[in-house]
Short mmCIF file of C-alpha atoms in Angstrom, two decimals:
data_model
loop_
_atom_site.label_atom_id
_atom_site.label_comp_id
_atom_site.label_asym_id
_atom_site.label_seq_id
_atom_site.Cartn_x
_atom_site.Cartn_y
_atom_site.Cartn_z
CA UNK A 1 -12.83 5.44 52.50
CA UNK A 2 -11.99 1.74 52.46
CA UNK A 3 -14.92 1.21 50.35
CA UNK A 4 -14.11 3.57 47.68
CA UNK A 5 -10.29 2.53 47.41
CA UNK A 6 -11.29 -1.04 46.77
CA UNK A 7 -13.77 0.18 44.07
CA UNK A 8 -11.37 2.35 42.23
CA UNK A 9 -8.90 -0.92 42.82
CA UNK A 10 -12.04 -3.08 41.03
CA UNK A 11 -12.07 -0.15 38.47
CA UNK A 12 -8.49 0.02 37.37
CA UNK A 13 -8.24 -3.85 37.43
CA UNK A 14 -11.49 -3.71 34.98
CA UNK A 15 -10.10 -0.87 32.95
CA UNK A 16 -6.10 -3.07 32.54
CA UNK A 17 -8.42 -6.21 31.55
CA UNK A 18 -10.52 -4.36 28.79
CA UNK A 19 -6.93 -2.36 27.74
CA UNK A 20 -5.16 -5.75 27.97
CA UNK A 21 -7.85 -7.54 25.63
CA UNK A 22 -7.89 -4.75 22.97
CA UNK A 23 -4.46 -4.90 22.18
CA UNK A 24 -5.10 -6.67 18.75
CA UNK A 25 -8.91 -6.82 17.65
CA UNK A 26 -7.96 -10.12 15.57
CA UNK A 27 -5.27 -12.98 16.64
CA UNK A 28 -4.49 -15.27 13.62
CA UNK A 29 -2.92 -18.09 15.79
CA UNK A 30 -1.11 -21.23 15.11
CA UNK A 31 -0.88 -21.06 10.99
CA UNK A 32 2.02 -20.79 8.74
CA UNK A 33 2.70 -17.71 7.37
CA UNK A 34 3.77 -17.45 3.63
CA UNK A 35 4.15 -13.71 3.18
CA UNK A 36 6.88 -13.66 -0.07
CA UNK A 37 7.71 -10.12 0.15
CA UNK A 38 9.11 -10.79 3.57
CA UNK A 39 10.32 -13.82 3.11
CA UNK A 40 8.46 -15.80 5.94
CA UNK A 41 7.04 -19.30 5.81
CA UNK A 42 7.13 -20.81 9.01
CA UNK A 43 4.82 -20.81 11.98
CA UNK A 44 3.71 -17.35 13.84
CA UNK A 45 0.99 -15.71 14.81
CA UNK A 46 -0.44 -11.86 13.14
CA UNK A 47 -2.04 -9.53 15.54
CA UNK A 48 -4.44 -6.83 13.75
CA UNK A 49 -5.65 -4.04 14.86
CA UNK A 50 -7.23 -0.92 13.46
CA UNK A 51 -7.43 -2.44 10.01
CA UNK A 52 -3.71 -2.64 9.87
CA UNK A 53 -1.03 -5.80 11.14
CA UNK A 54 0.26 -4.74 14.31
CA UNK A 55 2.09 -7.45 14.84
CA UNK A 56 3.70 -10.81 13.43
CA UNK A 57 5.43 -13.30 15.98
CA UNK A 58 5.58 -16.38 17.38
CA UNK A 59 3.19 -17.40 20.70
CA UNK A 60 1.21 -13.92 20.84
CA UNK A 61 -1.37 -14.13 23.95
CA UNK A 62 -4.52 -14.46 22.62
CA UNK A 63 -5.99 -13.32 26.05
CA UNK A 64 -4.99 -9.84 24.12
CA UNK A 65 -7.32 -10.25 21.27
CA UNK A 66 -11.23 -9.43 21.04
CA UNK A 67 -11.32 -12.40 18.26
CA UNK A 68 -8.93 -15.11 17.34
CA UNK A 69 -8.54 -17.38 14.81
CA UNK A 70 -7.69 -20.89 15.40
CA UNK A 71 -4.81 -21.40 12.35
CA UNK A 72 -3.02 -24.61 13.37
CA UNK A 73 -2.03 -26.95 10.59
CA UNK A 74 -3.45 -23.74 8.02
CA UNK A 75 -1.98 -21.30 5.54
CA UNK A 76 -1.81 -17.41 6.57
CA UNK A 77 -1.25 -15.51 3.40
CA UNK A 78 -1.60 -11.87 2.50
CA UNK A 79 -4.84 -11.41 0.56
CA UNK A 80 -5.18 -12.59 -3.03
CA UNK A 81 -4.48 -10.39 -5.68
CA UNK A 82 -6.71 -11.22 -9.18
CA UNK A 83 -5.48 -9.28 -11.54
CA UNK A 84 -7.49 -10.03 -14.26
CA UNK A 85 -11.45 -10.22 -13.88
CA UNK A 86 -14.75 -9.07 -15.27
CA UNK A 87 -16.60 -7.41 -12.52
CA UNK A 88 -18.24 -4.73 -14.88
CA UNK A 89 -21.62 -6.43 -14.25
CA UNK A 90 -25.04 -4.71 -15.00
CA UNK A 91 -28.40 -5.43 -16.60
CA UNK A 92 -27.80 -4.24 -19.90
CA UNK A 93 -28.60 -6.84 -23.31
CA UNK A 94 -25.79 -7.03 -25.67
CA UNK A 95 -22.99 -5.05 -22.91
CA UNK A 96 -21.10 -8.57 -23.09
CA UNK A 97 -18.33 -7.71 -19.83
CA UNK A 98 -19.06 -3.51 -19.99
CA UNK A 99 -22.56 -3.31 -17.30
CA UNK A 100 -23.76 -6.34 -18.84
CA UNK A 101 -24.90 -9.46 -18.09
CA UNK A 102 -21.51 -11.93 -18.41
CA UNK A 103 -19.72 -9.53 -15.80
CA UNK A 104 -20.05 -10.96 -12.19
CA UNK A 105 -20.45 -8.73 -9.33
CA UNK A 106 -17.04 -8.79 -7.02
CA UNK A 107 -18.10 -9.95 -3.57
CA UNK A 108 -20.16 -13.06 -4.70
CA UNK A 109 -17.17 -14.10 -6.05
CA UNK A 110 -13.96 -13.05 -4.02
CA UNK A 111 -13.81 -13.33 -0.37
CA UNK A 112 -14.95 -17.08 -0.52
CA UNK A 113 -11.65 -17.70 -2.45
CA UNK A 114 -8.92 -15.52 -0.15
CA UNK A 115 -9.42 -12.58 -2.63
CA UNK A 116 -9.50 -9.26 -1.07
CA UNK A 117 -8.46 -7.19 -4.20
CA UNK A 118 -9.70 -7.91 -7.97
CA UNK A 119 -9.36 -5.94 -11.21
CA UNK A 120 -11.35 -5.44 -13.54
CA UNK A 121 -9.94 -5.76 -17.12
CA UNK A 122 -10.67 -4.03 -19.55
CA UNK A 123 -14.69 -3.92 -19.06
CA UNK A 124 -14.84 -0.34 -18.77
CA UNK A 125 -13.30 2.42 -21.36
CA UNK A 126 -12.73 5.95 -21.32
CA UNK A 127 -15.66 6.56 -22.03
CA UNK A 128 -17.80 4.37 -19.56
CA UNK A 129 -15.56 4.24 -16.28
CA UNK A 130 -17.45 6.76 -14.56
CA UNK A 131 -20.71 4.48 -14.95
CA UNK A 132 -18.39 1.17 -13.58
CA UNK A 133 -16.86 3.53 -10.88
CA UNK A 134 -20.43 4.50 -9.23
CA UNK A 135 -22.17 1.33 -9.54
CA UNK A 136 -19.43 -1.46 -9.10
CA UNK A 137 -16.26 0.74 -7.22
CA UNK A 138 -17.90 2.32 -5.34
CA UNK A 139 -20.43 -0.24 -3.85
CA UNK A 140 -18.41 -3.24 -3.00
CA UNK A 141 -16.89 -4.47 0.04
CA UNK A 142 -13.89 -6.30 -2.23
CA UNK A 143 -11.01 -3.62 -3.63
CA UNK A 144 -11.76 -3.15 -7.46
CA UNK A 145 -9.13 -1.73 -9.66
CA UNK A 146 -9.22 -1.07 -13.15
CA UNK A 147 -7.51 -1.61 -16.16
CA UNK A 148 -8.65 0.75 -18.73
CA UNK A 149 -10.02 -0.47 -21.92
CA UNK A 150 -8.66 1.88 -24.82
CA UNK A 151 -11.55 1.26 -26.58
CA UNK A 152 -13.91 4.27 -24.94
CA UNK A 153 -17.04 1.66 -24.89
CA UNK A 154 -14.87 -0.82 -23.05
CA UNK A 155 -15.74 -4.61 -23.89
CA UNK A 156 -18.87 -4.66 -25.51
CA UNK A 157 -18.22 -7.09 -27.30
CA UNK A 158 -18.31 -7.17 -31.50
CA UNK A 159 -17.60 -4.51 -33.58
CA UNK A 160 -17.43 -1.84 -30.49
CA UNK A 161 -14.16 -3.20 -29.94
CA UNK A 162 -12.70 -3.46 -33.87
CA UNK A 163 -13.36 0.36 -33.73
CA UNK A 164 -9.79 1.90 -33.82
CA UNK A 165 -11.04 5.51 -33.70
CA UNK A 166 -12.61 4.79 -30.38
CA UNK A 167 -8.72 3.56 -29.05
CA UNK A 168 -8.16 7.45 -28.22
CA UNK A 169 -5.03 7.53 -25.56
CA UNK A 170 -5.07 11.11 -24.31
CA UNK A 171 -9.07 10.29 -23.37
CA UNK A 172 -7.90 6.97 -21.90
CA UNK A 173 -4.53 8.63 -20.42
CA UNK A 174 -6.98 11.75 -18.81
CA UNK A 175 -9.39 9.58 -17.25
CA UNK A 176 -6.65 7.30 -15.70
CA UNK A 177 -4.76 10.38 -14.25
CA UNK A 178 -7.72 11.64 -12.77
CA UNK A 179 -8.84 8.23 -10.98
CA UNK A 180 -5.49 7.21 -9.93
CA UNK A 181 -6.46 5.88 -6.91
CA UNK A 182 -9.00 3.25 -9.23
CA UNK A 183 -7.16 2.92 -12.10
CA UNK A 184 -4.32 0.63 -12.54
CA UNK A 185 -3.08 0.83 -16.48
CA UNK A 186 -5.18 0.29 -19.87
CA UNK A 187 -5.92 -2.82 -21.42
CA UNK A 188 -6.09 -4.37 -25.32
CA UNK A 189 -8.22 -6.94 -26.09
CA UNK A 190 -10.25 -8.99 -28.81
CA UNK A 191 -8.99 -7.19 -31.81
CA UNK A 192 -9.13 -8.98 -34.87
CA UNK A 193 -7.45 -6.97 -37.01
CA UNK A 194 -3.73 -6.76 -39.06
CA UNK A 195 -3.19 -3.33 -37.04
CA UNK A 196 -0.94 -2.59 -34.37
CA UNK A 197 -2.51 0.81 -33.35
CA UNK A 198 -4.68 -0.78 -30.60
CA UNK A 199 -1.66 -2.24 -28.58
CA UNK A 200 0.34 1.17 -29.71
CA UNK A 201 -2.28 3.26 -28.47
CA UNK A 202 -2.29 1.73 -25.11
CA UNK A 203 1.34 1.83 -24.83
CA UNK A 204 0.85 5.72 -25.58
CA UNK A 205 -1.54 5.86 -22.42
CA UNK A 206 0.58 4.19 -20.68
CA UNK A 207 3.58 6.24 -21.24
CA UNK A 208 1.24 9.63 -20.41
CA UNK A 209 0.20 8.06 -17.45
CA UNK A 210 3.02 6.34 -16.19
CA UNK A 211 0.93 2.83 -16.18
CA UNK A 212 1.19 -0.85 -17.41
CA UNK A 213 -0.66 -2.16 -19.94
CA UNK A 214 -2.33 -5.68 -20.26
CA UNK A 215 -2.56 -7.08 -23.50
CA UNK A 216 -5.07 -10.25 -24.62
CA UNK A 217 -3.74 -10.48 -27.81
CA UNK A 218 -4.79 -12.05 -30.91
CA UNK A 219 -7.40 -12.61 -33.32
CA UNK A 220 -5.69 -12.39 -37.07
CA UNK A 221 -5.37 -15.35 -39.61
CA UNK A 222 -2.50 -15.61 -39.68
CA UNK A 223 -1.53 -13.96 -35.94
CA UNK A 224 0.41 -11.17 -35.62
CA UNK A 225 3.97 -12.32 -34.14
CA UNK A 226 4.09 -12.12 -30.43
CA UNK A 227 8.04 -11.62 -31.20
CA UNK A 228 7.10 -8.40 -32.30
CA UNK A 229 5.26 -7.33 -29.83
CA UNK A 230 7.05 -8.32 -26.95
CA UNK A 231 10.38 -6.74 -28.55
CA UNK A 232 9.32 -3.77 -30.57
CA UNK A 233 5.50 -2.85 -28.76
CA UNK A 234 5.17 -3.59 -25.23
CA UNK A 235 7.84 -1.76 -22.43
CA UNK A 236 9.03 -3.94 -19.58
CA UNK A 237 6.27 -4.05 -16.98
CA UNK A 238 3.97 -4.19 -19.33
CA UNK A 239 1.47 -7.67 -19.30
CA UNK A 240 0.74 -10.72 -22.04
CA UNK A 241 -2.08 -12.42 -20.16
CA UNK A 242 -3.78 -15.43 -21.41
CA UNK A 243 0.19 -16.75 -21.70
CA UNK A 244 -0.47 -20.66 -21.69
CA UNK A 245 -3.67 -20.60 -24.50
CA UNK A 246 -3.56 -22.70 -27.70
CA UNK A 247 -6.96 -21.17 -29.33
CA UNK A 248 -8.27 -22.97 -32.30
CA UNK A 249 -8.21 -21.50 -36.21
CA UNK A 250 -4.56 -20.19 -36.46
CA UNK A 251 -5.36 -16.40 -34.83
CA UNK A 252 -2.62 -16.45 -31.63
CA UNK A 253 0.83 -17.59 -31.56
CA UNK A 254 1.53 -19.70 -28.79
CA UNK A 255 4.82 -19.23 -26.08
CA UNK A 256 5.29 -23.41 -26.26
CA UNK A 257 5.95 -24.91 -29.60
CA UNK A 258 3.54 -27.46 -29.92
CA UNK A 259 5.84 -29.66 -31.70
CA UNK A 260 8.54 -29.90 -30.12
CA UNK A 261 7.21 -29.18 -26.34
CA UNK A 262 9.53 -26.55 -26.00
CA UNK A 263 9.17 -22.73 -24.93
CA UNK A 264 9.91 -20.29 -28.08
CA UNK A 265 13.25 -18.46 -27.74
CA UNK A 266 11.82 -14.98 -28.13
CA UNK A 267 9.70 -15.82 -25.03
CA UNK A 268 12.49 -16.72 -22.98
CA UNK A 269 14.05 -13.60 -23.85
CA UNK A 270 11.01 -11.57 -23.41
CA UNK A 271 10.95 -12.60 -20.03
CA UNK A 272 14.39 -11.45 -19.32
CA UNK A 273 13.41 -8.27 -20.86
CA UNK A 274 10.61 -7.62 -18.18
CA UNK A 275 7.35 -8.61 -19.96
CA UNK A 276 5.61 -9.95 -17.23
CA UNK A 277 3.34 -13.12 -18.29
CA UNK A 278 -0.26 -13.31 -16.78
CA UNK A 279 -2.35 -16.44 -16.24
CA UNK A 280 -5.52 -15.27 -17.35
CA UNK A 281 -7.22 -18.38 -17.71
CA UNK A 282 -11.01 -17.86 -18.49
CA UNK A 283 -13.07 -20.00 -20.39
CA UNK A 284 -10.87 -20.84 -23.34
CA UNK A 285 -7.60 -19.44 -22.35
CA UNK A 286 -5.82 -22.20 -20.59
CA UNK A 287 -4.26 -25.27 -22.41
CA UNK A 288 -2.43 -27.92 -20.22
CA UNK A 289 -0.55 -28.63 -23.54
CA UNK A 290 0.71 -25.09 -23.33
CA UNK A 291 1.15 -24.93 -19.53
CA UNK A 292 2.85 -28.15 -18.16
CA UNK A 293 6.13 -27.90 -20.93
CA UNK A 294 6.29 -24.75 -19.99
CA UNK A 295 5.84 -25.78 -16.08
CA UNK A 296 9.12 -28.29 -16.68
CA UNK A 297 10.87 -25.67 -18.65
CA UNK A 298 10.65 -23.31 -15.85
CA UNK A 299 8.40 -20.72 -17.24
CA UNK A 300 6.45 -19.97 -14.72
CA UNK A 301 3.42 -17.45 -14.59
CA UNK A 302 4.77 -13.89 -13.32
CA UNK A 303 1.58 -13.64 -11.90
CA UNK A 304 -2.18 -16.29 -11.62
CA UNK A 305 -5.21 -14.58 -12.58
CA UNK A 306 -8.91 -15.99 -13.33
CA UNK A 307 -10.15 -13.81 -16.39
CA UNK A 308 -13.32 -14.53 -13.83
CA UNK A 309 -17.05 -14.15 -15.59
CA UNK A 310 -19.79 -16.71 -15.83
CA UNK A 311 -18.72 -18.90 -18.65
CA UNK A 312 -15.04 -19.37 -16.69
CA UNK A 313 -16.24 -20.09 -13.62
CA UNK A 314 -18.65 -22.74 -14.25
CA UNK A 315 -16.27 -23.98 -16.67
CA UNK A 316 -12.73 -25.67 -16.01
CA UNK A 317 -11.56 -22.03 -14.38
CA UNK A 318 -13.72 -22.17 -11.34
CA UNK A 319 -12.29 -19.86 -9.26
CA UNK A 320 -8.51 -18.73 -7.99
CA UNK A 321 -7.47 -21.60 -5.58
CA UNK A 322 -8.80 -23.89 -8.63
CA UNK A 323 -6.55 -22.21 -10.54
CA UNK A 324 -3.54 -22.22 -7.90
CA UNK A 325 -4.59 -25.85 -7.24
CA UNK A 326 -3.67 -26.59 -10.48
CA UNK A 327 -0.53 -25.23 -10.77
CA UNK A 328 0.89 -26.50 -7.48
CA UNK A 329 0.21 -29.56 -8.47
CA UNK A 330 2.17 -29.47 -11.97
CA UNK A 331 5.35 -28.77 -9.68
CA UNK A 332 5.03 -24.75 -8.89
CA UNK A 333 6.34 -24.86 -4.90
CA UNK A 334 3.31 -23.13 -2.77
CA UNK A 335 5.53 -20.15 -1.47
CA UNK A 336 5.87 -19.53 -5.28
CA UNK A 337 1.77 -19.93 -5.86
CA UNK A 338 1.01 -17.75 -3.64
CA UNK A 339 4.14 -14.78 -4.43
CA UNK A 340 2.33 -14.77 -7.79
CA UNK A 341 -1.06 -14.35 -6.43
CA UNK A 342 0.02 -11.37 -4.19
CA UNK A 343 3.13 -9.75 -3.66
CA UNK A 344 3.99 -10.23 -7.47
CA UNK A 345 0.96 -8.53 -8.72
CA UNK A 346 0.99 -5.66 -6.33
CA UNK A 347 4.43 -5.07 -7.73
CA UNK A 348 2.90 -5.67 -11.43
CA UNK A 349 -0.31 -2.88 -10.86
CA UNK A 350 2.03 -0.48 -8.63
CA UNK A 351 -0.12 -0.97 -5.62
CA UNK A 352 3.09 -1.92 -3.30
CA UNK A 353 0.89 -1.49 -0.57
CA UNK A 354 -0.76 -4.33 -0.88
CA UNK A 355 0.05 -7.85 -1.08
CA UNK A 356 2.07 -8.68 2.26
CA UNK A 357 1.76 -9.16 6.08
CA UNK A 358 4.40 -6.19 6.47
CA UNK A 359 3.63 -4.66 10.52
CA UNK A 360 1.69 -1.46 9.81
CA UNK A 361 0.28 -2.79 6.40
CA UNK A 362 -2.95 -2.80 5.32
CA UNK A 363 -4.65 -6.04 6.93
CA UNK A 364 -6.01 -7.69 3.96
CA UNK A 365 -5.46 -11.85 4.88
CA UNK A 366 -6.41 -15.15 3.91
CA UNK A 367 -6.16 -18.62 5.93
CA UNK A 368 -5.99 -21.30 3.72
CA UNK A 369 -6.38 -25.56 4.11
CA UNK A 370 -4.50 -27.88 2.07
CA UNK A 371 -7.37 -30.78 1.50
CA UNK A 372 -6.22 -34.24 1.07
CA UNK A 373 -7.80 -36.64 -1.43
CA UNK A 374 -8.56 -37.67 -4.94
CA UNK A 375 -8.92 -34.24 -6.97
CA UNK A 376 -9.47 -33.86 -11.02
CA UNK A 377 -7.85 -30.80 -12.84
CA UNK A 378 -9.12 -30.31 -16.12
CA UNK A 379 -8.66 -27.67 -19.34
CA UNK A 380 -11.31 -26.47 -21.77
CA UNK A 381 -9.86 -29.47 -24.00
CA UNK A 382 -11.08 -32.20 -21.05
CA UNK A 383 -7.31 -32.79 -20.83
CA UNK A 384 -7.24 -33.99 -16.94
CA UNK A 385 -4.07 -33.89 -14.50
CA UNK A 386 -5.18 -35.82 -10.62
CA UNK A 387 -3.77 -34.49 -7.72
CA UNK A 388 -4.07 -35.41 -3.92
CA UNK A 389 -4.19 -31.77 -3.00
CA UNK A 390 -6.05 -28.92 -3.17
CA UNK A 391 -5.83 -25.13 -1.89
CA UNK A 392 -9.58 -24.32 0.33
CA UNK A 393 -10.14 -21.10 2.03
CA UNK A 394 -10.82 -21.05 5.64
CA UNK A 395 -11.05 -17.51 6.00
CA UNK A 396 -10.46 -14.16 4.91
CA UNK A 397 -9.82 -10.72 6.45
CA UNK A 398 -10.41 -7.45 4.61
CA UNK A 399 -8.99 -4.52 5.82
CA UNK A 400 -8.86 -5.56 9.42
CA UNK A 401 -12.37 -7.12 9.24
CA UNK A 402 -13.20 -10.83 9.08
CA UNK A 403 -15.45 -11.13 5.63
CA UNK A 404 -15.34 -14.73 5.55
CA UNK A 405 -15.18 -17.92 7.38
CA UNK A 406 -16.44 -20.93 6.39
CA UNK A 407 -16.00 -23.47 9.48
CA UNK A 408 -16.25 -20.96 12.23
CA UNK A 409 -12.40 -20.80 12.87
CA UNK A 410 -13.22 -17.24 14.72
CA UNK A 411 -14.08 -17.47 18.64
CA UNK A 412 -16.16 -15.86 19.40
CA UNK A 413 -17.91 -15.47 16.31
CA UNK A 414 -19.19 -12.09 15.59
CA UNK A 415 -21.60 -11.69 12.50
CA UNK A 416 -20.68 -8.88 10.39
CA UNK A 417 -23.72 -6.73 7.98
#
C-alpha cells in the first residue's frame, strides 16, 4: 500500500512537471517589445501557445516553456507585413510577374527577413487567380494575400496590361468576393495610356467589394496629374505606392518638387484626406532625392513595402529590413519603422488581425538585432547615405511555430520539416 501511494505521489509530481512546462510552448525572453498597436516598447517577455500569444509580461518562468528564446539586448516585433510583392512565380516564358519567371516564390524570401505575411500585387487578375491561388496560396508556409490586378491576365507584362477591355470590375469585384479570405483589394499598374478607366475601374471593384485599391501609377508623356487622382479618383484608404520614385522621361509626377526640395501641396493634403502612401521600392522605384526632403518634411511612408522580385532584390532593394534600415537611418524613430511594417498595413489591407502581439492574437513574431558598424545605403541612382546601424533578423515565429532562426537563439533547438 505504501508502495503504490508513493508511486501515484511520483506520478502526480511527473504529471504537475509536464503540466507546469506546457504552459507556453514558446518563451520569447529578455527582448524589447515594439508592438505599435498596443503601444509597448519596453522590456517583457511573450508566452505562446497554441499558435496564439498567451501571454505578454515582464519575468515569465521559462521553466514553463517547452522552447525559449534567448531575446536580451533584441527587438520582439509582431510579424512583418509586405504589402507589396511579386510572389506569382511559375515557369512560364514571357508571364513577366503573372506564373512567370521574375515572380519569386514567398518562403525563400520572407521568414529570413521577420516577414510572416506578404501580398502579392497585382500578379494575378480575374482571370488567372485561381491558377496563383492553387500553386502559390495554397502551398506556402508564409501568408499570401492578394491584390487583384483589374487587368484579367494580371501582370504579364506589355500590351496584356494596355488592354482596357480586359479591366472588367464586376469579374474582378466577383472573384474578390468569393476569395475573401485571399483577396485583399485590386490593383492598377503599368498603364501607359491618357485614360483614367484603369484606375476608375478599380475604384468600381473596390466600391462592389468593399476593398482598397493600390495604384502604381504612371506611364504618359506628359503624366497624368497625381492631383487628380488623389482628389477626384482614389477614396480614402485607397494606396499610391511607389510614393518616393523620380522615373526618368517625364511619365510620373513626383510628391517632392525637385526644385525646390519641397513636398507638393496637393500631397500634403492628400494625406490628410486618407490616401495612404506606400513604399514600394523595387528596382527603379526609390529615389533618395525624393525620399530624404520628404523624410525632413515629415512625410513619412503610411506603410514600407519591397515591390520584392528578382531584379529588386539583387538590386539596391534587397529585402525589407534593407529597406527599414534605410529609413531609420534618414531619421524615421524605430517604433515608427516598424508601426508601418505591421500594425499600419494590417489596418491598410483590413486584416486587423494581424500585425500585433495583442494576448489571444495570432502568434506571428519576429526578433530582431540592431548591428553596429559601417553600413552603405544606396538608390538605383548609386546615390549612397552611411549609417552605423542596421535592422538583422534573429528569428521569426509563424503562427505559433518557430520558421526561422539564424544563430540558434531557441534552446533546445527543435528542427522543424
Amino acid at each position: 500500500m505504501q508502495h503504490r501511494s508513493i508511486l501515484f505521489t511520483l506520478l502526480a509530481c511527473l504529471l504537475g512537471v509536464v503540466s507546469h512546462a506546457q504552459t507556453y510552448s514558446v518563451l520569447i525572453k529578455g527582448g524589447t517589445v515594439i508592438d505599435p498597436k498596443n503601444n509597448i516598447n519596453q522590456v517583457m517577455d511573450v508566452g505562446i501557445f497554441e499558435g496564439k500569444i498567451r501571454k505578454v509580461a515582464k519575468d515569465i518562468d521559462p521553466k514553463e516553456a517547452r522552447q525559449v528564446v534567448d531575446a536580451k539586448g533584441m527587438y520582439v516585433t509582431p510579424g512583418l507585413i509586405d504589402i507589396h510583392g511579386h510572389v506569382f512565380f511559375g515557369t512560364e516564358p514571357n508571364h513577366y510577374l503573372s506564373n512567370g519567371l521574375v515572380a519569386l516564390p514567398p518562403d525563400g524570401f520572407t521568414f529570413r527577413v521577420g516577414v510572416t505575411t506578404i501580398v502579392d500585387a497585382g500578379g494575378a487578375g480575374w482571370d488567372s487567380f485561381s491558377e496563383f491561388k492553387n500553386n502559390v496560396i495554397f502551398n506556402s508556409k508564409t501568408r499570401v494575400l492578394s491584390f487583384l490586378n483589374i487587368v484579367g491576365q494580371g501582370m504579364r507584362g506589355g500590351n496584356w496590361e494596355q488592354d482596357t477591355a480586359d479591366m472588367d470590375p464586376n469579374l474582378a469585384a466577383g472573384v474578390a468576393i468569393k476569395n475573401r479570405n485571399d483577396v485583399v483589394g485590386f490593383k492598377v499598374a503599368h498603364f501607359q495610356g491618357k485614360d483614367w478607366k484603369p484606375v476608375d475601374n478599380a475604384v468600381k471593384a473596390g466600391k462592389l467589394a468593399n476593398m482598397p485599391v493600390m495604384v502604381d501609377f504612371g506611364g504618359s508623356t506628359p503624366p497624368l496629374p497625381l492631383e487628380e487622382l488623389f482628389m477626384k479618383h482614389l477614396r480614402p484608404g485607397d494606396i499610391y505606392t511607389h510614393a518616393y520614385t523620380l522615373l526618368e522621361g517625364n511619365i510620373r509626377e513626383t510628391i517632392v518638387d525637385e526644385a525646390t526640395q519641397k513636398v507638393k501641396p496637393f500631397a500634403l493634403e492628400a494625406r490628410k484626406r486618407g490616401i495612404i502612401f506606400d513604399v514600394g521600392y523595387g528596382g527603379a522605384s526609390f529615389n533618395y532625392s525624393q525620399a530624404i526632403p520628404a523624410m525632413k518634411a515629415g512625410f513619412y511612408p503610411n506603410t514600407i513595402s519591397t515591390d520584392l522580385h528578382t531584379g529588386s532584390m539583387n538590386g539596391s532593394m534587397k529585402d525589407m529590413l534593407s529597406i527599414m534600415s534605410k529609413f531609420y537611418n534618414m531619421g524615421m524613430d524605430l517604433p515608427s519603422v516598424i508601426k508601418a511594417s505591421t500594425w499600419e498595413p494590417a489596418k491598410v489591407i483590413h486584416r486587423e488581425q494581424l500585425g500585433h502581439i495583442t494576448e489571444g492574437a495570432i502568434a506571428d513574431v519576429a526578433v530582431f538585432s540592431m548591428r553596429k558598424g559601417n553600413f552603405g545605403f544606396y538608390d538605383k541612382t548609386g546615390y549612397k547615405v552611411e549609417g552605423k546601424e542596421k535592422l538583422e533578423c534573429e528569428l521569426t515565429v509563424m503562427g505559433g511555430k518557430i520558421v526561422y532562426d539564424l544563430n540558434g537563439i531557441t534552446s533546445p533547438i527543435y528542427l522543424t520539416k
